[in-house]
XYZ file of C-alpha atoms in Angstrom:
638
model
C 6.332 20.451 34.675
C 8.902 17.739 34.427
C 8.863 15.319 31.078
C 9.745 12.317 31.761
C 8.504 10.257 28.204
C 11.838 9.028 27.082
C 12.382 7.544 23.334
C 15.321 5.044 23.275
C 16.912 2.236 20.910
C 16.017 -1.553 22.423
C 16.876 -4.705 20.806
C 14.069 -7.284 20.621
C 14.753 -11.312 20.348
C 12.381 -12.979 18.602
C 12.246 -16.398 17.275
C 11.994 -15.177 13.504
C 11.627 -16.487 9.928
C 14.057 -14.680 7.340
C 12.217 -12.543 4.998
C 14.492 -13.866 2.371
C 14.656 -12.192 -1.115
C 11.919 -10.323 -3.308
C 10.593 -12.256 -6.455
C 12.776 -10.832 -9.269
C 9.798 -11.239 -11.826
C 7.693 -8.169 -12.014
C 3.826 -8.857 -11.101
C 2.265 -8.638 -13.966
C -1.283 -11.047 -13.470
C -4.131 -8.628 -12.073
C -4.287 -8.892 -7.970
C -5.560 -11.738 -6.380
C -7.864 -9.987 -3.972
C -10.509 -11.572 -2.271
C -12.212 -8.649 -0.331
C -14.349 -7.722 -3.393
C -18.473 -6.876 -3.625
C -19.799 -8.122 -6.884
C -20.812 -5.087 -8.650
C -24.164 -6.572 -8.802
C -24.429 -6.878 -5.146
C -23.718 -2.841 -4.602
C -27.557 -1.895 -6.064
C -28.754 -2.513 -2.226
C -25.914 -0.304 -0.653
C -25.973 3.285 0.414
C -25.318 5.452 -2.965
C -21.604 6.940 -0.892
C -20.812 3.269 0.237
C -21.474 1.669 -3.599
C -19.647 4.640 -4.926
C -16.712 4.140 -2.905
C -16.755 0.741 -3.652
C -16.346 0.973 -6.856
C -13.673 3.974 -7.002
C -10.280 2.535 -8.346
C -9.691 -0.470 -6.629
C -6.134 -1.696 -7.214
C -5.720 -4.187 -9.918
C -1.845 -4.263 -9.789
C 1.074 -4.491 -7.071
C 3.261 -2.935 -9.703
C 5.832 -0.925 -9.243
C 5.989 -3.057 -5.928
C 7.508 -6.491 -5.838
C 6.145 -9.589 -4.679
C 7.775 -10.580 -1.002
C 7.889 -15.100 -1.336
C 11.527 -16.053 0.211
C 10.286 -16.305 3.370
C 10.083 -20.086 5.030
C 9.225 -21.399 8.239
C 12.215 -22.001 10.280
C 12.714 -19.524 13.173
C 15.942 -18.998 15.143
C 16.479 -16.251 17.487
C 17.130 -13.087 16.111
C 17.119 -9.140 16.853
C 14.822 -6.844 15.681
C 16.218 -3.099 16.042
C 13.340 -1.753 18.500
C 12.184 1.906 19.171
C 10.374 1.765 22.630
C 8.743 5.090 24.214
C 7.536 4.753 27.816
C 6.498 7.389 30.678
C 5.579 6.184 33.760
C 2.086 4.666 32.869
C 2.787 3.212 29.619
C 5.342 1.722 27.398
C 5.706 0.957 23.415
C 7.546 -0.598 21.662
C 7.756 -0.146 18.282
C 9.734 -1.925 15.421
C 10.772 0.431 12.767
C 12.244 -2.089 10.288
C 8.987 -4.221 9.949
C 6.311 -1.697 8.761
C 6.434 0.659 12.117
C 4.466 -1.789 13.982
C 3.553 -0.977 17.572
C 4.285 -4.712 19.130
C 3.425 -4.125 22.600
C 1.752 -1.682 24.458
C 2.226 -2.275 27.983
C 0.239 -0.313 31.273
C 2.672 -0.041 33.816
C 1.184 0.660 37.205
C -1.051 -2.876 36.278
C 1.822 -5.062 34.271
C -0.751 -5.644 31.677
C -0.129 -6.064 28.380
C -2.685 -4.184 26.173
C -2.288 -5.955 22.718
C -1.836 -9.531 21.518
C 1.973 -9.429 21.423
C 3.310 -12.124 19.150
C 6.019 -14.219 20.542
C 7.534 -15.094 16.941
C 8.073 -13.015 13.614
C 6.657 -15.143 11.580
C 5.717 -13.952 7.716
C 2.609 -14.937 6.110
C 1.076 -14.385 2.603
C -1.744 -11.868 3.941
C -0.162 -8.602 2.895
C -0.617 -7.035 -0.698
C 2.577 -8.524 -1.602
C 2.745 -11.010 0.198
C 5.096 -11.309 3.202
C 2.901 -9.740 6.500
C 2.906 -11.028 10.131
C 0.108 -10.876 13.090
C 0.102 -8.763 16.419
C 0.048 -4.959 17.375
C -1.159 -2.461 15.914
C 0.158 -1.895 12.018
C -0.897 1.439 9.779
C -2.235 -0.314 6.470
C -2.398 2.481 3.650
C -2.556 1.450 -0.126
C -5.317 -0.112 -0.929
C -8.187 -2.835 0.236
C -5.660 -5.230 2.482
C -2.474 -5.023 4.598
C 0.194 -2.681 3.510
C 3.354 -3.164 1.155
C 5.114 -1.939 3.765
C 3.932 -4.450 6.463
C 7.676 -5.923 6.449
C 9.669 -3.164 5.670
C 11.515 -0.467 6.831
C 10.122 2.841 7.739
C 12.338 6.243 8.004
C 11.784 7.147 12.459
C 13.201 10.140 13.875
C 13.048 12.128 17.564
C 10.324 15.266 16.914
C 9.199 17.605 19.501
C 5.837 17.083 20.677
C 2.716 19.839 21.377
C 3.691 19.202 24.856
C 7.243 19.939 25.324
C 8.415 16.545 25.551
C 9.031 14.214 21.948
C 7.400 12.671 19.301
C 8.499 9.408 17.598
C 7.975 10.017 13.739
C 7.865 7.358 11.554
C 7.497 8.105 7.766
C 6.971 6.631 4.314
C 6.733 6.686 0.824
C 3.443 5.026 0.172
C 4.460 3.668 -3.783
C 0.686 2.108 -4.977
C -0.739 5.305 -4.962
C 2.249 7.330 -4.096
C 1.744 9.099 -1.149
C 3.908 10.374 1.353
C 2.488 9.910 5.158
C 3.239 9.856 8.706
C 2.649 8.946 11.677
C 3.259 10.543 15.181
C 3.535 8.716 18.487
C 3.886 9.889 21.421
C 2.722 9.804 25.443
C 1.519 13.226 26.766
C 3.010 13.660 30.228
C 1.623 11.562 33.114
C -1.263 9.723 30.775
C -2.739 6.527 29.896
C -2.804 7.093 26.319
C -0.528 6.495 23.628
C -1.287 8.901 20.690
C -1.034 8.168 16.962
C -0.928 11.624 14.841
C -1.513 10.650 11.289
C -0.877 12.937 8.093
C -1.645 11.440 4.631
C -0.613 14.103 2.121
C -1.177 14.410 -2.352
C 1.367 16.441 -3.415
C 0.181 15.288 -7.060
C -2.181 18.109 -9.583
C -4.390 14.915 -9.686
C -7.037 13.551 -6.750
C -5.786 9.823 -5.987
C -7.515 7.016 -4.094
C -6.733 6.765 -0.855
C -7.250 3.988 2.119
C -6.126 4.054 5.298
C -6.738 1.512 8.278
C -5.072 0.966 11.763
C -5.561 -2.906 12.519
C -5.010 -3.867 16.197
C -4.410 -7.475 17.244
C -6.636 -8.117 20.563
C -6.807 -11.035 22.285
C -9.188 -13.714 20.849
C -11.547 -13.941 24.268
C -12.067 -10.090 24.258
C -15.316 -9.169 23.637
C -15.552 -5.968 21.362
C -17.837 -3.232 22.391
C -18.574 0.078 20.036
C -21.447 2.528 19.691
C -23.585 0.873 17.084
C -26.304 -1.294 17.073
C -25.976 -2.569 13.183
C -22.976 -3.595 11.092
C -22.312 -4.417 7.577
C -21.221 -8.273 7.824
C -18.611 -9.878 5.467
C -18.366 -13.234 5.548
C -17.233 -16.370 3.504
C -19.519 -15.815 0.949
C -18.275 -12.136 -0.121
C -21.374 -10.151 0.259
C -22.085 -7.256 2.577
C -24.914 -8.031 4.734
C -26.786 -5.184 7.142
C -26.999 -7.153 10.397
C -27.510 -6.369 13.802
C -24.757 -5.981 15.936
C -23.748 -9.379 16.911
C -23.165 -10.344 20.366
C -21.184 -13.971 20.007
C -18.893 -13.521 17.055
C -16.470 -16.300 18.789
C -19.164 -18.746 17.289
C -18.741 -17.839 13.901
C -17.194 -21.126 12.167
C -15.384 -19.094 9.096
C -13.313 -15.277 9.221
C -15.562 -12.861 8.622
C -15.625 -8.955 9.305
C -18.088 -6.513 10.656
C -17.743 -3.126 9.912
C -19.982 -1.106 12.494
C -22.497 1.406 11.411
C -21.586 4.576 13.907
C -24.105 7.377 13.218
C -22.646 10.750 12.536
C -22.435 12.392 15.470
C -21.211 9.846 17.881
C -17.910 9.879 19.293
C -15.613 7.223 17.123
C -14.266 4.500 19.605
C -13.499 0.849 19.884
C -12.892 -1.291 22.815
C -12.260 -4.756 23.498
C -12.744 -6.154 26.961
C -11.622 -9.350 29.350
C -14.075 -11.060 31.341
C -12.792 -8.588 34.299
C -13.469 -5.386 32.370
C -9.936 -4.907 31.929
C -8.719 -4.381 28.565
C -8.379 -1.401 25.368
C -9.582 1.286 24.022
C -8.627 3.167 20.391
C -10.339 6.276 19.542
C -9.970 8.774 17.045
C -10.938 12.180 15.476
C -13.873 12.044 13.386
C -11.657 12.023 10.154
C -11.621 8.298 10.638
C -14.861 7.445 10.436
C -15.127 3.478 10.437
C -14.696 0.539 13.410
C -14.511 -2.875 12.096
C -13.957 -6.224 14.062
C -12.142 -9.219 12.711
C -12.090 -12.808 13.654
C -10.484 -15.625 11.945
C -13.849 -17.976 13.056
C -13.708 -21.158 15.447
C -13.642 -23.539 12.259
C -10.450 -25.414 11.621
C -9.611 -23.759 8.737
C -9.520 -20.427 10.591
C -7.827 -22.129 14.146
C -4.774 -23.454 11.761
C -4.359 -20.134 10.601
C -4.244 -18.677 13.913
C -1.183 -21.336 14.689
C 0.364 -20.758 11.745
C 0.838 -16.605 12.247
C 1.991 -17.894 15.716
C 3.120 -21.172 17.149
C 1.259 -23.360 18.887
C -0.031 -22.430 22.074
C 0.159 -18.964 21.433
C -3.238 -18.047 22.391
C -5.914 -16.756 19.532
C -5.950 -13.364 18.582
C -8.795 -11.203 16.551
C -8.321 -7.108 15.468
C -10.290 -3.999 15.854
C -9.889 -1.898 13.332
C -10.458 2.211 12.101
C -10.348 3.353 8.688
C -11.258 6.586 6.834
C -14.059 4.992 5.220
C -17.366 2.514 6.655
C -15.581 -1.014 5.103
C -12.328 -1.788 4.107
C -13.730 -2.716 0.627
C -14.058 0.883 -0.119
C -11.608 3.826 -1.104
C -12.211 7.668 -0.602
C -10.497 10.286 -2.873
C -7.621 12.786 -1.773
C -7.933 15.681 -3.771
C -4.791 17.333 -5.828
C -2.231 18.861 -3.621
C -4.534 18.234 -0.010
C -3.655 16.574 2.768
C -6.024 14.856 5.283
C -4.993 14.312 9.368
C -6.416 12.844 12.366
C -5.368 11.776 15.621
C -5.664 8.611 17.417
C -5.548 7.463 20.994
C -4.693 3.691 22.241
C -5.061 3.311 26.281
C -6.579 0.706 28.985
C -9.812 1.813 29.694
C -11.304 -0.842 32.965
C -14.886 -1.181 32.448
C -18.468 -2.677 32.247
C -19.405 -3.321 28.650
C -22.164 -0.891 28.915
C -20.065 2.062 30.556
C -17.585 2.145 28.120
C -18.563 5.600 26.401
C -19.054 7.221 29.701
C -15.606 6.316 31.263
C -13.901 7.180 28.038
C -15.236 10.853 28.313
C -14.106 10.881 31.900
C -10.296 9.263 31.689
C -9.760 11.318 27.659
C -12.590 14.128 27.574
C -13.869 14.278 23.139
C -12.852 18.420 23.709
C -9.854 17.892 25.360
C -8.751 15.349 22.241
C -10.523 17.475 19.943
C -8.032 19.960 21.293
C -4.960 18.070 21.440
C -5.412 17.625 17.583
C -5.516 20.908 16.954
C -2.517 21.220 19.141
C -0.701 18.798 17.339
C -1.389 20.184 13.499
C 1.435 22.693 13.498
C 3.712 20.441 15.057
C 2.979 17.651 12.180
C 5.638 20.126 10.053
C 8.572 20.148 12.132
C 11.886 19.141 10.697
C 12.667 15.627 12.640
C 15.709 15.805 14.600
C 18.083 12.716 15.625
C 17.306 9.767 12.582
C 16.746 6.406 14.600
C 16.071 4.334 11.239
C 16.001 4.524 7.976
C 13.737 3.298 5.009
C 13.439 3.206 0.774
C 14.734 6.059 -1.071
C 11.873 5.881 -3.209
C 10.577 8.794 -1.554
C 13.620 10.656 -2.328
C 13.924 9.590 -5.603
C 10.221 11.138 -6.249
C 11.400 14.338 -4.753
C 14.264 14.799 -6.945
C 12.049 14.452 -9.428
C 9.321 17.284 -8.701
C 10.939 19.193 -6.551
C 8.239 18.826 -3.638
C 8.234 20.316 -0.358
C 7.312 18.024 2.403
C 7.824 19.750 5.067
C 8.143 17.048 8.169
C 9.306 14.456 6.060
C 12.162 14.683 4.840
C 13.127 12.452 1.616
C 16.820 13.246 1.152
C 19.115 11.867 -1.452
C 21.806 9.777 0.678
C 18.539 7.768 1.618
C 18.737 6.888 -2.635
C 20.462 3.068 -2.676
C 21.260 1.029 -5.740
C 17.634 0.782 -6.378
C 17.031 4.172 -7.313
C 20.640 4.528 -9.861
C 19.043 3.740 -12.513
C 16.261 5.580 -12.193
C 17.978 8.555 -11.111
C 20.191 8.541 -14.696
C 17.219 8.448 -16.698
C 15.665 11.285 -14.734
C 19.211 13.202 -15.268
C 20.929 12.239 -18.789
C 17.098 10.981 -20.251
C 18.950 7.632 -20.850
C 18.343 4.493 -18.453
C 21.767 2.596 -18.487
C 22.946 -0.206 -19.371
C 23.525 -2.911 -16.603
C 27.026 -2.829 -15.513
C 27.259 -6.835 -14.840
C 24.449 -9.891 -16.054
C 21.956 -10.048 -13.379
C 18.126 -10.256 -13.218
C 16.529 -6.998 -13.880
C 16.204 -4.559 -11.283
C 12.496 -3.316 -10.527
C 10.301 -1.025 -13.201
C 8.749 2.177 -12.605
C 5.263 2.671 -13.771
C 3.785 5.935 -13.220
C 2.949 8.170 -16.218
C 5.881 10.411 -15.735
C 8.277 7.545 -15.571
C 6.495 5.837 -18.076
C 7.055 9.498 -20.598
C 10.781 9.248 -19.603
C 10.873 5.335 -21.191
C 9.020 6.324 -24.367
C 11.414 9.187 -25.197
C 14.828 7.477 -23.588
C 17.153 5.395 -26.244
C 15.366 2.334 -26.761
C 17.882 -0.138 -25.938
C 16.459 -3.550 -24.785
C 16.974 -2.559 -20.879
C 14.787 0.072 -21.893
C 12.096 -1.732 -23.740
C 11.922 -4.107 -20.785
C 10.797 -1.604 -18.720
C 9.194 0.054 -20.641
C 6.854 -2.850 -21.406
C 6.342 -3.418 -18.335
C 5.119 0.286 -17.488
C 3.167 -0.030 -20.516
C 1.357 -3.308 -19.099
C 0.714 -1.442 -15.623
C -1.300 1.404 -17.698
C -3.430 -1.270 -19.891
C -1.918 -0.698 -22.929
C -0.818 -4.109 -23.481
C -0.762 -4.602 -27.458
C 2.234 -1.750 -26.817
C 3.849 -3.830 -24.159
C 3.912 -6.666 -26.141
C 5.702 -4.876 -29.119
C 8.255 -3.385 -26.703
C 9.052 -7.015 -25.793
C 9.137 -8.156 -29.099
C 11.560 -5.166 -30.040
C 13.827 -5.750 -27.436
C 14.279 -10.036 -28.244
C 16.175 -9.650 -31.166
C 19.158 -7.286 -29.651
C 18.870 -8.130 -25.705
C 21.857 -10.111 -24.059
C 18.963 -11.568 -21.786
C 16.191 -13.146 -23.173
C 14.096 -14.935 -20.260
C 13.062 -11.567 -18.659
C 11.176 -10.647 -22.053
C 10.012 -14.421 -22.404
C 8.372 -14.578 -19.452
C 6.493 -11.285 -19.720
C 5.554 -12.512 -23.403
C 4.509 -15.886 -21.655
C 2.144 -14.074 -18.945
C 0.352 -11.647 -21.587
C -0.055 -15.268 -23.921
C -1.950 -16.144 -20.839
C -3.917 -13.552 -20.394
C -4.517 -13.349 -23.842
C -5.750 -17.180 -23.118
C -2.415 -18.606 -25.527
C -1.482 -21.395 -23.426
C 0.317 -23.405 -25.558
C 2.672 -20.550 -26.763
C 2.704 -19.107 -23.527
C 3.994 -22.704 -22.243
C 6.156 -22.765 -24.827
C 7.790 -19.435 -23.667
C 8.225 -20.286 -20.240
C 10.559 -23.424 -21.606
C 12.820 -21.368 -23.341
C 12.611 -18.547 -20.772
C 13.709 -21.608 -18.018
C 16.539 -23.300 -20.192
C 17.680 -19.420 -21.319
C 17.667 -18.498 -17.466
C 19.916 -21.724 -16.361
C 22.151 -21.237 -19.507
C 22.780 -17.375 -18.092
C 22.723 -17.554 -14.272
C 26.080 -16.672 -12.686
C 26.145 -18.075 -9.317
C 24.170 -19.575 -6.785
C 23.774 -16.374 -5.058
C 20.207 -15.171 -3.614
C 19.029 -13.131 -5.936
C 19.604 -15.654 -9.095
C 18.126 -18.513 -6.857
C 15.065 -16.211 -6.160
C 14.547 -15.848 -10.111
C 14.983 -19.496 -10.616
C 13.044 -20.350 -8.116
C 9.956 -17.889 -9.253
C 10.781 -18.803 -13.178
C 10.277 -22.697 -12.771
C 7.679 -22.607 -10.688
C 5.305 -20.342 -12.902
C 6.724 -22.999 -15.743
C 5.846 -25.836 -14.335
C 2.615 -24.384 -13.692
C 2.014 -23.337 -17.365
C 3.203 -26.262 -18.963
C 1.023 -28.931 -16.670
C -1.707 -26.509 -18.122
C -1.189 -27.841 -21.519
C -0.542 -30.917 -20.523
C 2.996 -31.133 -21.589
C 4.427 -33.215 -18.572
C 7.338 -34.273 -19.518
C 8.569 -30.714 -20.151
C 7.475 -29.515 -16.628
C 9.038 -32.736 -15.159
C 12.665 -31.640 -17.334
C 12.001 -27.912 -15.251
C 11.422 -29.563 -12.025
C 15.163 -31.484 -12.442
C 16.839 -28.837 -13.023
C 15.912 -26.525 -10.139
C 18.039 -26.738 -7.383
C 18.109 -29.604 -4.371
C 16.977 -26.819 -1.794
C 14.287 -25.348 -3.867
C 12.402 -28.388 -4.235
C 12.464 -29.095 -0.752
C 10.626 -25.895 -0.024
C 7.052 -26.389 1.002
C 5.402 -24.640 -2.377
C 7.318 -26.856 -4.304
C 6.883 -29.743 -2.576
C 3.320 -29.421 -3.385
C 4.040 -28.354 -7.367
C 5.489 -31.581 -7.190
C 2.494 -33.674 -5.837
C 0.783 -32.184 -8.627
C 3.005 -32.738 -10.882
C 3.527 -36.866 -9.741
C -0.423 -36.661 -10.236
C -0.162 -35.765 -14.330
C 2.234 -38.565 -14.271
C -0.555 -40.876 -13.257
C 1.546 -41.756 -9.800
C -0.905 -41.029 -7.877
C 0.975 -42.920 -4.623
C 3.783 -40.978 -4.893
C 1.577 -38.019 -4.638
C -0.279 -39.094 -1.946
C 3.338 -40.245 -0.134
C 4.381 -36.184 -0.830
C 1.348 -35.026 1.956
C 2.466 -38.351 4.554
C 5.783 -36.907 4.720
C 4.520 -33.610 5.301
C 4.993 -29.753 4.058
C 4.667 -26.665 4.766
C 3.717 -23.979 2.169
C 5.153 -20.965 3.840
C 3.584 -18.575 1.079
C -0.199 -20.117 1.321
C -1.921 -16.886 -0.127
C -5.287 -15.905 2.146
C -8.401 -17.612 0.802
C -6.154 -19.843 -1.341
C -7.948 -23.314 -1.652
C -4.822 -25.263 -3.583
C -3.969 -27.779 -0.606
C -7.465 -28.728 -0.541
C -8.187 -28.961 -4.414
C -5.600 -31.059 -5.029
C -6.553 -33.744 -1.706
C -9.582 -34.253 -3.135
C -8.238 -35.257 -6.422
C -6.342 -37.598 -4.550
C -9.082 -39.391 -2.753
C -12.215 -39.553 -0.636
C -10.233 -38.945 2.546
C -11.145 -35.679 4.758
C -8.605 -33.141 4.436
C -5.946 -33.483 7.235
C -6.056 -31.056 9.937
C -2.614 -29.710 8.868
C -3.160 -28.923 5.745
C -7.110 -27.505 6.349
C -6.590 -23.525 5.810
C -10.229 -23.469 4.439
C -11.531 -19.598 4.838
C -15.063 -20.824 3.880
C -17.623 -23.745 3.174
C -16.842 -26.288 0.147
C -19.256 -24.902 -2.819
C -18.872 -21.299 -2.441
């Protein structure tokens, strides 16, 4: 039998936003998540599904950062592409934004199977923020889109079960760290693409785990699965048991429905033209859930749908399959397991109600069943050529226990200046010094990390981050103290102000907290060395959450002498644009605040289910919110 899948390097131009530079200032405010059940509301669940919901959900993005520089302007650009095609399909996949399958295109018909994005365009939907619509993305983490949405996974050539090769892309999963994988590849002469997925705990602890493969459909599809009831979750946060609904298009708000498929049934998801014509994903039985998501035919949800995409784009909604019934829920990995499955992503032409049956014809459940097993041993193979590469977090975590991961290699020239640090402490049992003045680098929370703080020399580097691993495990009275240590000796005092100022917040001291964020500002502009990307970024991120804190207390004048002193091309960004109609607004100039929305912005980091733009209309006037700025997820008064 002759192979002819081929795996090759592509370049694809895009019209694309810069991702710009991570926020310097550790996340340190609990997550802003709004795909929560009210404990109260679980009593009417299923006893696994209430369980679930309720076992660790995430309440920090540490030791992750927070990805804001993006804006809005696109200019063409390449994005390093990995494409494998035979001679009925070909996929492209982008390595350096999350892995992301972008297109899937059928061949013999010319069709393109996904909604393919014409722009790169980042949006604040992902955990930490930067995250952009179309294909098919593998979220792991926790409830929402993945850390990793816009950054770069490690990819390598890997034989395949049969004969021919494998793309394997791998991570370092840090929220729960994980290591995982995922397999693609075309068997010889078929319609399928297939997805092997390996999720492994190398830990002597059982961690949460969550795991969903969201693919971007066109809007008019209609979605067909094998279940005749969902669980509905709509704008007012509550998980409803409804029948299957037949005319989600209607719906006015985004809402999800995460389909009830009995055990027993084969797991599959389709989503259909008007013709017949359109995809299919199936899986294994290890993931067990099909959900559908549509942004809703309201205005709120049709600007969003521009703004992941241009005008004239065309509307998009996803079909989804996780490991557990909703998205809202996590299952547990036990110590040192591993769970697999594989997937399958084809065209599949027809009739809504022949679905099932032509699936078993054109990808027969044993013959899958099969091809999983086949693929198991093969999951283990040492990758060959690298065609990308991504963190050395993974490798640093290796170095550190000594694991064995065999298939996914996390070797030590993948370690950048990231990891240095880190790596001394885990050597000499000292974290060093900075060698030049610069904003902090980022903190590592886990216990073992956090040990290697407590018993390491406790210069003021050292408290820093050690206070900020001691916030990430709750024990914030500690955190505070390491702070408070470190002020008296540190060389650079806003990075301990600020932290002081958030946990005065939470501690509901908003005066001192305000207080701290003005000397943690004027400290910040006395020390910054350049107007270089990474100080702008922590100017940028300091004055903003200053302003913020001191409008709280009412101390205007202070928050307008922050404002002046950021720089000209800050305060032309859209977030700050709208800081400063707020900010015109405690002045009592309520024209020139008005006169800040007639000449127009764009917030390019608008966090999902944020209702700022709107609050802040309405304290303006009477006037209905204009259509650009209406990202309203659900009706005023819930």
């Amino acid at each position: 039998m002759v192979i002819v899948t081929r795996i090759r390097r592509e370049v694809l131009t895009l019209p694309a936003a810069e991702l710009g530079p991570d926020n310097p200032l550790p996340p340190l405010r609990p997550l802003e998540e709004i795909h929560r059940v009210d404990e109260r509301d679980r009593e009417e669940l299923p006893r696994d599904m209430a369980r679930q919901l309720g076992y660790e959900p995430l309440h920090s993005l540490l030791p992750v950062r927070v990805r804001d520089g993006y804006g809005r302007a696109r200019t063409p650009r390449e994005l390093d592409a990995l494409v494998i095609e035979n001679d009925r399909l070909r996929a492209t996949v982008l390595p350096g934004l999350g892995g992301r399958v972008a297109s899937l295109v059928h061949l013999p018909t010319g069709r393109e199977l996904l909604h393919r994005n014409p722009v790169f365009q980042p949006a604040n939907l992902a955990l930490n923020g930067a995250w952009y619509a179309g294909g098919i993305e593998w979220n792991i983490g926790a409830t929402g889109h993945t850390t990793l949405s816009c950054a770069p996974l490690h990819a390598a050539r890997v034989p395949a079960p049969d004969g021919g090769e494998m793309l394997r892309l791998w991570e370092w999963e840090r929220l729960r760290d994980l290591p995982f994988q995922v397999d693609l590849w075309l068997p010889d002469g078929s319609d399928f693409l297939y997805a092997g997925v390996r999720v492994r705990n190398p830990h002597e602890h059982p961690v949460p785990l969550y795991w969903w493969s969201n693919t971007a459909v066109p809007e008019d599809h209609r979605i067909v699965v094998p279940a005749e009831e969902a669980w509905e979750f709509g704008p007012e946060r509550r998980l409803h048991r409804v029948p299957v609904p037949a005319h989600v298009a209607q719906h006015p708000y985004p809402a999800d429905w995460f389909y009830d498929i009995q055990d027993g049934r084969r797991r599959w998801i389709a989503a259909l033209d008007a013709d017949g014509h359109g995809l299919v994903q199936t899986s294994t039985d290890e993931l067990r859930g099909r959900t559908q998501f549509v942004w809703g035919s309201g205005p709120g949800g049709r600007r969003w749908q521009e703004w992941l995409g241009g005008p004239g784009t065309g509307g998009y909604r996803e079909i989804q399959a996780g490991l557990a019934r909703t998205q809202l829920e996590h299952v547990r990995l036990d110590a040192e397991s591993e769970v697999c499955w594989l997937e399958a992503y084809g065209p599949l032409p027809a009739a809504p109600q022949d679905v099932e049956e032509r699936l078993e014809l054109a990808l027969p459940r044993a013959e899958f069943d099969a091809a999983h097993a086949a693929w198991k041993p093969y999951a283990d193979t040492e990758p060959g050529e690298l065609l990308a590469t991504g963190s050395g977090w993974g490798a640093l975590e290796v170095l550190r226990a000594d694991w064995k991961l065999p298939g996914t290699p996390f070797t030590e020239p993948t370690l950048t200046e990231e990891q240095a640090p880190w790596r001394e402490l885990l050597r000499t049992g000292t974290l060093p010094e900075p060698r030049r003045v610069r904003p902090p680098g980022p903190t590592l929370v886990a216990p073992h990390w956090r040990d290697m703080l407590e018993t390491a020399p406790a210069t003021p580097h050292t408290e820093y981050h050690l206070g900020v691993a001691q916030w990430h495990a709750g024990d914030r009275a500690q955190a505070v103290r390491s702070w408070e240590r470190a002020l008296p000796l540190a060389p650079s005092l806003w990075p301990l102000l600020r932290c002081l100022a958030v946990a005065d917040q939470e501690h509901g001291h908003h005066e001192r907290a305000a207080e701290r964020y003005a000397d943690a500002f004027d400290d910040l502009c006395r020390e910054r060395r350049d107007d270089g990307e990474t100080w702008t970024a922590a100017c940028a991120a300091l004055g903003r959450e200053a302003v913020e804190a001191l409008l709280r207390v009412r101390r205007v004048a202070d928050a307008r002498a922050v404002w002046e002193a950021l720089l000209p091309a800050t305060r032309e960004r859209g977030r700050f644009r709208l800081l400063e109609a707020e900010l015109l607004l405690a002045e009592g100039r309520r024209t020139a605040a008005r006169a800040v929305f007639d000449a127009g912005f764009e917030v390019a980091d608008l966090r999902e289910g944020s209702e700022a733009i709107g609050r802040l209309w309405a304290r303006l006037g009477d006037e209905p919110l204009p259509a650009r700025y209406d990202f309203r997820m659900r009706p005023q008064g819930l």
